[in-house]
Structures are given as structure tokens and as C-alpha cells.
């Protein structure tokens, strides 16, 4: 394809592709009254969604420079996460160091990307470790995210959940990843779900709220679609697939349903809600698949960490390995890349 | 582009699949010869033609241009090979076919790249769809080779099969043709499309690699006018299988008419894509992409007519436009394009012409804003709104990436719009309401119905058309019957049929038989003559003339006078006139066809009800057994005991089809997906039928009973020579609760009436059991609306024998298989 000619006139040119490099923070979603008429119109055909998921990454791919650039972008969208019972200040400090310098300088050099100041989207920890992370990231503009509201099961009393949010915000968390009460979805009590998430949002104040649906436990894709809408109506800044603790976490079919709900919400209200797949995303290839999903279904605005995050920990290592290959032409041993 | 820039813009870049190995493969071999007897042969003409890469318009390779001499050589090779291949045990054939499947997989990438280069379709499609389906097809049919002896007892290979395939899925269409043919023990001469021969040539190499016996598969490249034409007309070819345009299919139907060649045709389409307001609209959008922008819309079953429920039309069209902006079109070997090139400049011009015509007709055209390559043959995805059903773009198969959309208000209107086409290949129905979709699917005139999906193919599930989209199925057990014939037919033990009155028109007619039509007295059984004396033996009617009986025509459940006002004499073997029947004409046929259509309630009724009525007909025939026996004897001159035998078989046959009515069931295919494919045996519709001259009652029952058992309605021309058994049958029908119009009977000149029926575009199938000339006439005339035909080419069959006179062959001719794809999962 050596030559191409634009078929259409100037009017079409204005809406084409060159995006401004500057990141524009979207206006925050204020939420809206629960609209059950809209929620009940959600129709999801699982087989069709799965077909779309299966072909998403066979229809699109990026190679060479494009792949390297996309992987760098993926890094900026990572919520670098540790959520384990044995977390201590020690491993959280290490995580924060990696968050500031996710790629070896010589690789960035090789990519010609030193000036990008690549760093991850956020560091995500339990409440107890928020102060450690906040301290470790001081001076960077990397936000700290705290999982909250009885994460991961969300089976605590409501007052405790609200208190937990409040405590994390006070401790310096700029982002709160809340979990919804799955029971509200499974019993069809959408009003209760709306009220709960609305209350969380108020408790978050200026902190951005990511709403974890724990999609595996919602049982059906239609539930996922309906819950996505209700959470956005209640004021979610992001909707997020999973806690990482369910048997199945971020998978593309679920992602497709959620991003389509985001698109629907944007078309109806004009507010852009972010999306965060979390759990199970371990390879660079998977990260690219999720970026492709965002670009195809939502557009380039959703390729920034203002509207897209990947909740992961091990992913970064694989991306670094791929970038190293691109720069050096051979595969690096795992121990060549600084561990997380 | 540097990494920093791309990081900022996040655009896609080139992702080319290397063409080098494929180009090297071509370079080492071209110019390509013909593949005959497992050898590469120089074409008789010495001529070669260029195969063009449509993505850049440049020549890729030179392939041989075969002519009729090459066709003769290939057919001869296939004939010789058939002598042994046809007798090769199924297990041995299965081993070869298994090996073919394995080799397809081994060479999968080379095949995928060759296909993309040659055809212009995207590497994604060739890699992920075409080639895997090809391998699957050979695996699946290797299984049928293995199972043939146990699963198709009583059937044999047809012989040498000529196969002609299109350019849109070159290797896949070849697999669809070759796999079932080889599995059933046939040998093949195949002509790839003029533009796309390369994968067929690689396939030829695979035949050598697996050591397939020479002559089993022969590949002839070249021009349709040379190779296709010669193959179709070749006297030693037993069957033609063709996929391509309806126009060419029609000319093949005409060219083979009367030749006795078996024929399967998979032709064009203008398939509806129906969207109800409770569908998952985002998934619908992807469905449309798969329906009409798959393979640049160059798909016979492409969902090219979008029918949307009115209340969601604007929403859906907006979503579609947004999606179309994101489609990527370009180098077919780029792994990140959705659409490649149109196959040829001619095809591109045709698309452009039809699109221009659509605009002229007042439809609103929309194309995405992005640029389309100017080198090579590309056409952007195109959406028409404001389309009236009467416009050409709504009726004509465009065979390009052009979608026309219309709206409907109700399910009934959706069905009406969907069926408002000459074609009937496929349909797609989208709704989250399973009740609605399963209600719609059987009402669509289409061989494949995809519920909440589209363009789904698998070897396990038959594919093929209704109406002018052709006949025959490819895939599934239903597809195997295209490549076999009943063993009794192959063995030539057609008949010890009694043929009487061969020279019925010679000699002088007398009218003495007229006075004794169908005497009512059972005492007459002993009389050995067919024409009964005017004075019955019992003495009571000595002085009274018999009451005249005037058989009329039987239309819409009523006995009606023939439009012509003429009658024809019916004579016995002694040339005595034994009755007069109406001289049916064109208008009577017209009325009968209308009546048959009006009786569609029969088709939609329950099989239980149809069974009950067939039994009831048998019951009422049994009551009048003697009368019918005497009538047969009278007409044919056969001994009464013999005639009684015919009646008894007829009664048994009615019972057989009463039994079959609720037992000739479809199957549930299990392709590799979460879901089922329901292969339903559906009635064909209105069947015209000409009954054999011999066996005036049994011949009539043997044809009518299976047809109506399966839910068809019929227009019957009874035995021209001996129609009185059929006309006597009016009363049996009338007393058996058979709804009006299900069976319509027109007496008269068989071949004249058949011509009218075969010409009639609202008759869906035509059966003919008469002369060789008449068979040809029927096949020729049926090409008009591509009606299914079943003719005897003048050969007799033994109607008394169950093997020849009843059973699954009749039921299959009475039905067409609709495959309804139902993926599931919440």
C-alpha cells in the first residue's frame, strides 16, 4: 500500500486521528439519579461477546516500534499492586521504588524515551500500608490507591466501610478502590447497590473512586452490564473488574461488557468513566490486548491513565523483558531486570 | 516513526506477514502445469494465464490454461481411478483423508499467505478461518469415509465428479467439494476459479505428499469458458457440483438437463440480517461487521440486507457508523486490517456500478471518512439507508462490502421483508428473546439461520440454499447424499416393472368400455377382463344404462370442470374407451398452484395430524379396495389378482408415510461451539409431480404420500394413460379430512402440463416420472426459478418393491434441510 488518497473532503479531516500529546483530565463523573428504565434495557449476548473477545486481538496487533511505544503506555497505566497478608513496609517500599523507575534507564535510552519520565499509574495497597506508600512516593506525582470497604468480600457493616474510606483518605490515599456488595446484584436490589456506591462516593470526597464489581461473583454478563451502569449512575470514577481474589478475574468478555457500558454512559451523559481490569494480567501481550480493547471500543481518550488502569504486579516484569528484547535483539534473563 | 511519537498518538503501525516463503514457493514452480494423474502436465494448448495479486494489480504467477482436450484427459484419469477408488474400503479412504487434513495443518501458513496474496482477503481471515475450516472439513469427512458402510448402507459412489468452485473462498470451497466426494468413494476433476488457483495447486502437491492414488483428484486451472464448459458437457462425468453465481448455475442446470448428471448448486444470496429491539445492539454491530465486511462482502451468504425494528433503527445505524470509522482496510498481508482487496478490477467495477445505481435510486449512501488505498482494487465499507425494497440495491446481490438497511414494525413484517427475495441462502436473527428467534427461524426461507450470530460454518452442519440460491447441502450427513446414489440404481436392476400399453395410441378406439365404468358389484371380481360388460352378471341392471361418471379436475378440495371445456378419452389396452377425463390446461395449473399455496396451513400443522390423515386415507382406500383393483385391471389389462396386489401395496405405502410423517426427524449437529445446530427437515413447499404411466394407483400414491407426509402441498398430473385411479381417489380424499388444496389433481397431456408446472416460478420442486425427453424438458424449464427437480430420465423403477418405491429417498426429495445455529450461554 504505497499510495493512499483521501476520498472525502476537508470536513472529515478535522475529526481524524492526531491526538494531542497533552493529557487532559476528564471532568469527574458526578453521577445521576438511578434510572432503572435504562438499566433494564441492558441486553448482553454472551456468545457474541465471547466471539468479539476472541477476535479482538486477532484483528489488531502492534509490532516493533509500535509495540514498544504501546508497552511504555501500558506501564503508565499500571496500578502496581500488592495485596497480600504478608505485606510489610519492606516489600511496599520496594514496590514504590519500582513504581518510580519501572524500566531500566538503558532500555529507555535505547528506546529514545528518556524524556518521557515513565512511571506507573498508581501504587495500590491495603489501608495499613497507605502511609508507607505515601511516604515512599513523596515528591513523585504517583498517587496511592487503597483497597477499601471490606476488601475483598465486602461483607463488613456499612459504618465500618465508610470509616475505612475515611481513614484511607485521611492517610493520604488519592484513590479508593471500593468493593460492591455482590448480594445487592444477585438479589436484584439495584436501589441498594446505588445507595451503597453513592455513599462510598460521598465518603471518598476528592479521592477518586474505583468501583470493584468482582464480576466472577456476579454470575452473568448481564449482571455485569447492569451493575456497571448502576455504579456509574452512583458516581464511580472508574469501574473495575475484580479484586484479584476471585477464581476468574480480568478477562476480555467481561471487559467488553464493562467498556460498552462506559460508552453507553458517556453517550447518554457526556461523562467519561474510567476502566480498570485487575487480576490475572501477567503478560505484555495481554496488556496490549486490553489497550486494543480500549482503543477499539472507546477510543484514544481511554488510553491514558486518567481513564485506564491495569491492576497488576508481575505484568511489569514481562513488559520490561519485551522492551529489553526490542532494544537489544535478544531475550533478557529474568534476573537482569530489577524485581518488583 | 519513533517510539516517542507513537507513545503520544497511540496509532496502529504496519504489521506485515511475510510473503517471502510463498513467493519463493511460486517462483520455484511456475509456470504451473495441470494436475492430472498426480502428475504436473503441460496444458494441451500450451497457453498460460496470469494470476493477479489484487492488492497491487501485479501478476503473481502463471498458471496453465486447460482446454477440452485436458478435460478429456483428466476425466479419463478420474474414470480409471474410480474403478479402484470406488471399491477401496472406507477405512483406507479415511486414512488418506486424515493424512490430507494433517498436511493442510502442516502447511497452514503457506496456504494462508498464498490465499491472501491470490485473492486479496486478509491474512487474518485465511489464517483463522479459511485454513482451519479446510482442515476440519477433511477430518470430519475422513470420519464419514470410515463410517460409510455402516451409516449409508444401500448407497454407492456416483462416479466421476466435476467440480467448479468460485474465487471467494478458493481453498475452503475446494475442501467442501473434494472432501465429501472422496469420502463417498468418488473421483474428482476440479476447476478452481480463474483468478484464484494457487492454493489448489499447493493442494495438488499435498495429494502427492500423502500418496493419494493417481487420478483420484485432478485439478484443471484455466478459463471457465474452456474448462468449466467442457466439464459440464462431458458425457463421462456423473455429477457436477458448482458454487458460484445464480446465472452460471442456471446455465449449468440447462446444459446438464436430461443428461442424467447429478447436480448440486450453491448459488447467490441476498441474505437478511434481522435485528429486534431487544437484541444486544453492540454485539449486533460486530455481527454486521462479520456479516457484510467479512471477505469484503464477497460472500454468497453475506448478511447484506439489514432489517431493523423501527424503534431502534437510528440507534443502531449510529453505532454502525461509529464502528465503520474504526474498520481498517489495506494490505491483505497486514495482520491488523479488517478488510483487504476486491478480487478483480471487474468485480470492483460492478460494485461501483451498483453503488452508483443505489445513489441514483435515492438511497442515502454513507462511507467512513478514512482513506482507501488507490493502488490495487479496494472498496470501502458502505452503508445505505433510506432504501426501498423495490430498489435494485435491495434486490440484487452486490457481492461487495455494501449493506442496505430497511426497517420493520412487527415480527411478521420482518419475515415478509426477509423472504421478499428470489434467494434463500442464509439469514441472521438477533434478539435476546429465544421465543421470538425460534419462532422466526422456521418461517425464513433460508438454508442456514444464524441466531445471534452470522457466517458460522462447520463441516458438521449442512450449508446450502432454498429457492434460487441453489440446491443440495455441503457438510453434515445431509451433504453426503449429494455424492451417492442408491445401490439398486447403480446396479441397474431398475425394474421387472410391468409395462403395458406401450403403443396405446395405435389402433382404433371403441366406446364399448364406456358403459361399464367402475361397476360397484363385488361379484364381478372373477371377471378377468379389464373392461366390464355392459350387462353386469347379476341381472338387476340389465335394462338400465349405467349412471355416467364424469371425473373433473380436483382443485382446492373441489371437483371442478377443466377450464378448456374439453375432455380426453381414456382407453384400455384393447383401445376401448373406458372413460373421459378433463383436459387440463395452463389456467387449471395456475389455479391448482394457487390452491396449493393457500393450503400452507398443512405445512405448519402438526406431524401427528398429518400422520392421522394418511392413515385415514389408507383406511378409506381399504374400504374400496375391490373397486380400485377393478379399476386398475380395467385400465391396464392386468389380472385382477395382480391389481389387488397393487392396491394392497398402496395401502401399505400410505401406512408407511403415515408412520414416517412424525418420524423423519432432523438431527442436532454439534459443531465446535457452545450451542447446537438444529438440522430441520422442512417441507419444500409446492411440488408439481407427474406420475408414472404404469401402476396408475401405486405410482400416484408413492409420490403424493411422502410429499404430503412431509408437509408439502402438491399439484399432481396422474398417469396420463390411466388416470382414472387418481380421479377415483377424489372421493377418498374427500372422506379423509384432507384439507382443501393439499392435493390438487390435473388430468391431461402430461408433458404439456409439466412444462407449465416447471415454468411456474411459484412451484418449488418438480418430480417427473415419464420419458427421457420429458425429463429433459422438466430440468430445462426448472432452471427458471432453480426449482428442485427429481426425474427418472425415462428409466422405470419397480414401484412394488419397497427398496425402489418408498422410503428415505422419497422423504429426502420431499424436504430440504435448514440448519439453525443456536449458540447459548448466559
mmCIF file of N, CA, C and O in Angstrom, chain A residues 197-265:
data_model
loop_
_atom_site.group_PDB
_atom_site.id
_atom_site.type_symbol
_atom_site.label_atom_id
_atom_site.label_comp_id
_atom_site.label_asym_id
_atom_site.label_seq_id
_atom_site.Cartn_x
_atom_site.Cartn_y
_atom_site.Cartn_z
ATOM 1 N N UNK A 197 -23.071 2.590 46.730
ATOM 2 C CA UNK A 197 -21.965 3.184 45.992
ATOM 3 C C UNK A 197 -22.005 4.713 46.099
ATOM 4 O O UNK A 197 -20.979 5.375 46.205
ATOM 5 N N UNK A 198 -23.223 5.238 46.125
ATOM 6 C CA UNK A 198 -23.384 6.694 46.278
ATOM 7 C C UNK A 198 -22.762 7.150 47.613
ATOM 8 O O UNK A 198 -22.064 8.157 47.684
ATOM 9 N N UNK A 199 -23.033 6.370 48.644
ATOM 10 C CA UNK A 199 -22.496 6.705 49.975
ATOM 11 C C UNK A 199 -20.971 6.618 49.974
ATOM 12 O O UNK A 199 -20.282 7.474 50.547
ATOM 13 N N UNK A 200 -20.440 5.598 49.314
ATOM 14 C CA UNK A 200 -18.977 5.471 49.202
ATOM 15 C C UNK A 200 -18.388 6.691 48.496
ATOM 16 O O UNK A 200 -17.366 7.237 48.897
ATOM 17 N N UNK A 201 -19.052 7.083 47.454
ATOM 18 C CA UNK A 201 -18.539 8.206 46.661
ATOM 19 C C UNK A 201 -18.488 9.479 47.519
ATOM 20 O O UNK A 201 -17.516 10.231 47.489
ATOM 21 N N UNK A 202 -19.540 9.674 48.301
ATOM 22 C CA UNK A 202 -19.551 10.860 49.167
ATOM 23 C C UNK A 202 -18.427 10.773 50.182
ATOM 24 O O UNK A 202 -17.746 11.760 50.468
ATOM 25 N N UNK A 203 -18.193 9.559 50.689
ATOM 26 C CA UNK A 203 -17.140 9.371 51.687
ATOM 27 C C UNK A 203 -15.753 9.617 51.080
ATOM 28 O O UNK A 203 -14.828 10.058 51.771
ATOM 29 N N UNK A 204 -15.615 9.327 49.799
ATOM 30 C CA UNK A 204 -14.319 9.496 49.139
ATOM 31 C C UNK A 204 -13.921 10.960 49.013
ATOM 32 O O UNK A 204 -12.744 11.291 48.970
ATOM 33 N N UNK A 205 -14.914 11.829 48.933
ATOM 34 C CA UNK A 205 -14.597 13.238 48.768
ATOM 35 C C UNK A 205 -13.838 13.468 47.473
ATOM 36 O O UNK A 205 -14.304 13.068 46.400
ATOM 37 N N UNK A 206 -12.650 14.077 47.580
ATOM 38 C CA UNK A 206 -11.870 14.368 46.384
ATOM 39 C C UNK A 206 -11.107 13.153 45.872
ATOM 40 O O UNK A 206 -10.563 13.184 44.767
ATOM 41 N N UNK A 207 -10.989 12.149 46.707
ATOM 42 C CA UNK A 207 -10.296 10.939 46.250
ATOM 43 C C UNK A 207 -11.115 10.285 45.136
ATOM 44 O O UNK A 207 -12.350 10.254 45.189
ATOM 45 N N UNK A 208 -10.411 9.758 44.136
ATOM 46 C CA UNK A 208 -11.117 9.110 43.034
ATOM 47 C C UNK A 208 -11.549 7.713 43.440
ATOM 48 O O UNK A 208 -10.803 6.983 44.090
ATOM 49 N N UNK A 209 -12.744 7.359 43.054
ATOM 50 C CA UNK A 209 -13.306 6.078 43.478
ATOM 51 C C UNK A 209 -13.326 5.087 42.315
ATOM 52 O O UNK A 209 -13.919 5.346 41.271
ATOM 53 N N UNK A 210 -12.662 3.951 42.542
ATOM 54 C CA UNK A 210 -12.757 2.847 41.588
ATOM 55 C C UNK A 210 -13.685 1.808 42.189
ATOM 56 O O UNK A 210 -13.508 1.399 43.342
ATOM 57 N N UNK A 211 -14.654 1.407 41.404
ATOM 58 C CA UNK A 211 -15.700 0.519 41.913
ATOM 59 C C UNK A 211 -15.453 -0.905 41.426
ATOM 60 O O UNK A 211 -15.554 -1.178 40.232
ATOM 61 N N UNK A 212 -15.109 -1.768 42.375
ATOM 62 C CA UNK A 212 -14.802 -3.152 42.002
ATOM 63 C C UNK A 212 -16.096 -3.972 41.976
ATOM 64 O O UNK A 212 -16.808 -4.062 42.976
ATOM 65 N N UNK A 213 -16.392 -4.552 40.809
ATOM 66 C CA UNK A 213 -17.637 -5.323 40.674
ATOM 67 C C UNK A 213 -17.456 -6.770 41.096
ATOM 68 O O UNK A 213 -18.427 -7.457 41.381
ATOM 69 N N UNK A 214 -16.229 -7.264 41.122
ATOM 70 C CA UNK A 214 -15.983 -8.695 41.377
ATOM 71 C C UNK A 214 -16.834 -9.521 40.415
ATOM 72 O O UNK A 214 -17.693 -10.318 40.804
ATOM 73 N N UNK A 215 -16.599 -9.317 39.137
ATOM 74 C CA UNK A 215 -17.527 -9.798 38.097
ATOM 75 C C UNK A 215 -17.781 -11.297 38.140
ATOM 76 O O UNK A 215 -18.872 -11.744 37.828
ATOM 77 N N UNK A 216 -16.772 -12.056 38.532
ATOM 78 C CA UNK A 216 -16.968 -13.508 38.574
ATOM 79 C C UNK A 216 -18.126 -13.860 39.499
ATOM 80 O O UNK A 216 -18.912 -14.768 39.209
ATOM 81 N N UNK A 217 -18.237 -13.117 40.578
ATOM 82 C CA UNK A 217 -19.281 -13.439 41.559
ATOM 83 C C UNK A 217 -20.642 -12.874 41.164
ATOM 84 O O UNK A 217 -21.643 -13.159 41.808
ATOM 85 N N UNK A 218 -20.667 -12.081 40.090
ATOM 86 C CA UNK A 218 -21.968 -11.573 39.629
ATOM 87 C C UNK A 218 -22.659 -12.569 38.694
ATOM 88 O O UNK A 218 -23.787 -12.361 38.271
ATOM 89 N N UNK A 219 -21.955 -13.606 38.321
ATOM 90 C CA UNK A 219 -22.526 -14.784 37.657
ATOM 91 C C UNK A 219 -22.847 -14.621 36.177
ATOM 92 O O UNK A 219 -22.584 -15.518 35.401
ATOM 93 N N UNK A 220 -23.441 -13.513 35.786
ATOM 94 C CA UNK A 220 -23.785 -13.386 34.361
ATOM 95 C C UNK A 220 -23.277 -12.058 33.817
ATOM 96 O O UNK A 220 -23.118 -11.083 34.551
ATOM 97 N N UNK A 221 -23.073 -12.053 32.517
ATOM 98 C CA UNK A 221 -22.601 -10.823 31.874
ATOM 99 C C UNK A 221 -23.676 -9.737 31.928
ATOM 100 O O UNK A 221 -23.369 -8.550 31.973
ATOM 101 N N UNK A 222 -24.914 -10.144 31.947
ATOM 102 C CA UNK A 222 -25.967 -9.126 32.021
ATOM 103 C C UNK A 222 -25.913 -8.432 33.379
ATOM 104 O O UNK A 222 -26.049 -7.216 33.476
ATOM 105 N N UNK A 223 -25.668 -9.229 34.427
ATOM 106 C CA UNK A 223 -25.490 -8.620 35.742
ATOM 107 C C UNK A 223 -24.319 -7.647 35.733
ATOM 108 O O UNK A 223 -24.379 -6.576 36.336
ATOM 109 N N UNK A 224 -23.256 -8.037 35.059
ATOM 110 C CA UNK A 224 -22.080 -7.170 34.978
ATOM 111 C C UNK A 224 -22.452 -5.858 34.291
ATOM 112 O O UNK A 224 -22.104 -4.766 34.760
ATOM 113 N N UNK A 225 -23.183 -5.970 33.189
ATOM 114 C CA UNK A 225 -23.572 -4.771 32.452
ATOM 115 C C UNK A 225 -24.478 -3.866 33.276
ATOM 116 O O UNK A 225 -24.300 -2.639 33.302
ATOM 117 N N UNK A 226 -25.452 -4.468 33.949
ATOM 118 C CA UNK A 226 -26.383 -3.667 34.753
ATOM 119 C C UNK A 226 -25.658 -3.032 35.939
ATOM 120 O O UNK A 226 -25.838 -1.842 36.240
ATOM 121 N N UNK A 227 -24.814 -3.819 36.617
ATOM 122 C CA UNK A 227 -24.086 -3.293 37.770
ATOM 123 C C UNK A 227 -23.155 -2.162 37.349
ATOM 124 O O UNK A 227 -23.005 -1.165 38.069
ATOM 125 N N UNK A 228 -22.535 -2.303 36.177
ATOM 126 C CA UNK A 228 -21.659 -1.239 35.677
ATOM 127 C C UNK A 228 -22.421 0.068 35.564
ATOM 128 O O UNK A 228 -21.961 1.123 36.000
ATOM 129 N N UNK A 229 -23.592 -0.006 34.972
ATOM 130 C CA UNK A 229 -24.404 1.204 34.786
ATOM 131 C C UNK A 229 -24.806 1.810 36.120
ATOM 132 O O UNK A 229 -24.697 3.028 36.321
ATOM 133 N N UNK A 230 -25.268 0.965 37.042
ATOM 134 C CA UNK A 230 -25.735 1.488 38.335
ATOM 135 C C UNK A 230 -24.583 2.166 39.072
ATOM 136 O O UNK A 230 -24.752 3.252 39.653
ATOM 137 N N UNK A 231 -23.392 1.550 39.019
ATOM 138 C CA UNK A 231 -22.247 2.146 39.712
ATOM 139 C C UNK A 231 -21.858 3.486 39.101
ATOM 140 O O UNK A 231 -21.475 4.415 39.810
ATOM 141 N N UNK A 232 -21.961 3.595 37.789
ATOM 142 C CA UNK A 232 -21.649 4.880 37.158
ATOM 143 C C UNK A 232 -22.699 5.926 37.515
ATOM 144 O O UNK A 232 -22.383 7.087 37.761
ATOM 145 N N UNK A 233 -23.955 5.506 37.568
ATOM 146 C CA UNK A 233 -25.011 6.436 37.974
ATOM 147 C C UNK A 233 -24.768 6.928 39.409
ATOM 148 O O UNK A 233 -25.105 8.058 39.760
ATOM 149 N N UNK A 234 -24.171 6.048 40.205
ATOM 150 C CA UNK A 234 -23.915 6.417 41.604
ATOM 151 C C UNK A 234 -22.645 7.229 41.751
ATOM 152 O O UNK A 234 -22.288 7.606 42.864
ATOM 153 N N UNK A 235 -21.935 7.461 40.646
ATOM 154 C CA UNK A 235 -20.803 8.385 40.721
ATOM 155 C C UNK A 235 -19.427 7.753 40.685
ATOM 156 O O UNK A 235 -18.447 8.387 41.105
ATOM 157 N N UNK A 236 -19.298 6.545 40.195
ATOM 158 C CA UNK A 236 -17.977 5.917 40.108
ATOM 159 C C UNK A 236 -17.086 6.699 39.154
ATOM 160 O O UNK A 236 -17.534 7.151 38.100
ATOM 161 N N UNK A 237 -15.812 6.874 39.532
ATOM 162 C CA UNK A 237 -14.843 7.464 38.617
ATOM 163 C C UNK A 237 -14.278 6.408 37.685
ATOM 164 O O UNK A 237 -13.942 6.697 36.541
ATOM 165 N N UNK A 238 -14.118 5.225 38.218
ATOM 166 C CA UNK A 238 -13.686 4.066 37.447
ATOM 167 C C UNK A 238 -14.624 2.914 37.782
ATOM 168 O O UNK A 238 -15.142 2.829 38.899
ATOM 169 N N UNK A 239 -14.810 2.025 36.840
ATOM 170 C CA UNK A 239 -15.349 0.721 37.209
ATOM 171 C C UNK A 239 -14.243 -0.309 36.964
ATOM 172 O O UNK A 239 -13.488 -0.206 35.995
ATOM 173 N N UNK A 240 -14.170 -1.264 37.858
ATOM 174 C CA UNK A 240 -13.029 -2.173 37.909
ATOM 175 C C UNK A 240 -13.560 -3.596 37.961
ATOM 176 O O UNK A 240 -14.569 -3.866 38.607
ATOM 177 N N UNK A 241 -12.877 -4.488 37.258
ATOM 178 C CA UNK A 241 -13.440 -5.838 37.110
ATOM 179 C C UNK A 241 -13.459 -6.636 38.405
ATOM 180 O O UNK A 241 -14.490 -7.192 38.772
ATOM 181 N N UNK A 242 -12.295 -6.687 39.095
ATOM 182 C CA UNK A 242 -12.131 -7.768 40.068
ATOM 183 C C UNK A 242 -11.245 -7.338 41.222
ATOM 184 O O UNK A 242 -10.524 -6.344 41.145
ATOM 185 N N UNK A 243 -11.280 -8.127 42.241
ATOM 186 C CA UNK A 243 -10.381 -7.887 43.371
ATOM 187 C C UNK A 243 -9.026 -8.540 43.143
ATOM 188 O O UNK A 243 -8.063 -8.235 43.826
ATOM 189 N N UNK A 244 -8.992 -9.485 42.196
ATOM 190 C CA UNK A 244 -7.789 -10.305 42.059
ATOM 191 C C UNK A 244 -7.869 -11.542 42.935
ATOM 192 O O UNK A 244 -6.990 -12.404 42.884
ATOM 193 N N UNK A 245 -8.901 -11.626 43.744
ATOM 194 C CA UNK A 245 -9.037 -12.754 44.668
ATOM 195 C C UNK A 245 -10.103 -13.755 44.209
ATOM 196 O O UNK A 245 -10.262 -14.796 44.825
ATOM 197 N N UNK A 246 -10.837 -13.401 43.153
ATOM 198 C CA UNK A 246 -11.843 -14.351 42.662
ATOM 199 C C UNK A 246 -11.156 -15.420 41.812
ATOM 200 O O UNK A 246 -10.052 -15.199 41.306
ATOM 201 N N UNK A 247 -11.834 -16.540 41.612
ATOM 202 C CA UNK A 247 -11.236 -17.613 40.794
ATOM 203 C C UNK A 247 -10.920 -17.157 39.370
ATOM 204 O O UNK A 247 -9.945 -17.585 38.779
ATOM 205 N N UNK A 248 -11.778 -16.318 38.799
ATOM 206 C CA UNK A 248 -11.502 -15.740 37.482
ATOM 207 C C UNK A 248 -11.602 -14.233 37.633
ATOM 208 O O UNK A 248 -12.591 -13.728 38.181
ATOM 209 N N UNK A 249 -10.592 -13.526 37.152
ATOM 210 C CA UNK A 249 -10.578 -12.083 37.360
ATOM 211 C C UNK A 249 -10.754 -11.346 36.046
ATOM 212 O O UNK A 249 -11.770 -11.523 35.398
ATOM 213 N N UNK A 250 -9.788 -10.559 35.635
ATOM 214 C CA UNK A 250 -9.980 -9.753 34.423
ATOM 215 C C UNK A 250 -9.882 -10.630 33.180
ATOM 216 O O UNK A 250 -8.819 -11.154 32.871
ATOM 217 N N UNK A 251 -10.982 -10.784 32.501
ATOM 218 C CA UNK A 251 -10.982 -11.492 31.217
ATOM 219 C C UNK A 251 -11.700 -10.617 30.198
ATOM 220 O O UNK A 251 -12.564 -9.809 30.546
ATOM 221 N N UNK A 252 -11.341 -10.790 28.928
ATOM 222 C CA UNK A 252 -11.821 -9.859 27.907
ATOM 223 C C UNK A 252 -13.340 -9.787 27.758
ATOM 224 O O UNK A 252 -13.870 -8.690 27.580
ATOM 225 N N UNK A 253 -14.066 -10.906 27.800
ATOM 226 C CA UNK A 253 -15.518 -10.762 27.632
ATOM 227 C C UNK A 253 -16.145 -9.828 28.661
ATOM 228 O O UNK A 253 -16.987 -8.981 28.337
ATOM 229 N N UNK A 254 -15.707 -9.957 29.904
ATOM 230 C CA UNK A 254 -16.196 -9.068 30.953
ATOM 231 C C UNK A 254 -15.782 -7.635 30.651
ATOM 232 O O UNK A 254 -16.571 -6.687 30.800
ATOM 233 N N UNK A 255 -14.540 -7.483 30.205
ATOM 234 C CA UNK A 255 -14.055 -6.152 29.864
ATOM 235 C C UNK A 255 -14.892 -5.519 28.774
ATOM 236 O O UNK A 255 -15.227 -4.325 28.834
ATOM 237 N N UNK A 256 -15.259 -6.313 27.774
ATOM 238 C CA UNK A 256 -16.069 -5.787 26.671
ATOM 239 C C UNK A 256 -17.403 -5.263 27.190
ATOM 240 O O UNK A 256 -17.848 -4.164 26.837
ATOM 241 N N UNK A 257 -18.029 -6.031 28.052
ATOM 242 C CA UNK A 257 -19.329 -5.603 28.592
ATOM 243 C C UNK A 257 -19.174 -4.304 29.382
ATOM 244 O O UNK A 257 -19.977 -3.369 29.241
ATOM 245 N N UNK A 258 -18.119 -4.222 30.169
ATOM 246 C CA UNK A 258 -17.951 -3.033 31.013
ATOM 247 C C UNK A 258 -17.605 -1.794 30.198
ATOM 248 O O UNK A 258 -18.142 -0.713 30.446
ATOM 249 N N UNK A 259 -16.719 -1.953 29.209
ATOM 250 C CA UNK A 259 -16.368 -0.749 28.437
ATOM 251 C C UNK A 259 -17.535 -0.309 27.553
ATOM 252 O O UNK A 259 -17.702 0.888 27.296
ATOM 253 N N UNK A 260 -18.342 -1.249 27.132
ATOM 254 C CA UNK A 260 -19.528 -0.834 26.365
ATOM 255 C C UNK A 260 -20.510 -0.087 27.255
ATOM 256 O O UNK A 260 -21.193 0.844 26.795
ATOM 257 N N UNK A 261 -20.573 -0.493 28.521
ATOM 258 C CA UNK A 261 -21.420 0.255 29.463
ATOM 259 C C UNK A 261 -20.871 1.662 29.646
ATOM 260 O O UNK A 261 -21.625 2.645 29.707
ATOM 261 N N UNK A 262 -19.546 1.769 29.710
ATOM 262 C CA UNK A 262 -18.909 3.093 29.836
ATOM 263 C C UNK A 262 -19.247 3.955 28.618
ATOM 264 O O UNK A 262 -19.595 5.137 28.736
ATOM 265 N N UNK A 263 -19.187 3.345 27.443
ATOM 266 C CA UNK A 263 -19.503 4.074 26.210
ATOM 267 C C UNK A 263 -20.954 4.540 26.221
ATOM 268 O O UNK A 263 -21.256 5.693 25.888
ATOM 269 N N UNK A 264 -21.813 3.653 26.625
ATOM 270 C CA UNK A 264 -23.237 3.975 26.694
ATOM 271 C C UNK A 264 -23.454 5.159 27.649
ATOM 272 O O UNK A 264 -24.156 6.122 27.333
ATOM 273 N N UNK A 265 -22.817 5.074 28.810
ATOM 274 C CA UNK A 265 -22.969 6.124 29.824
ATOM 275 C C UNK A 265 -22.438 7.455 29.299
ATOM 276 O O UNK A 265 -23.043 8.510 29.490
#
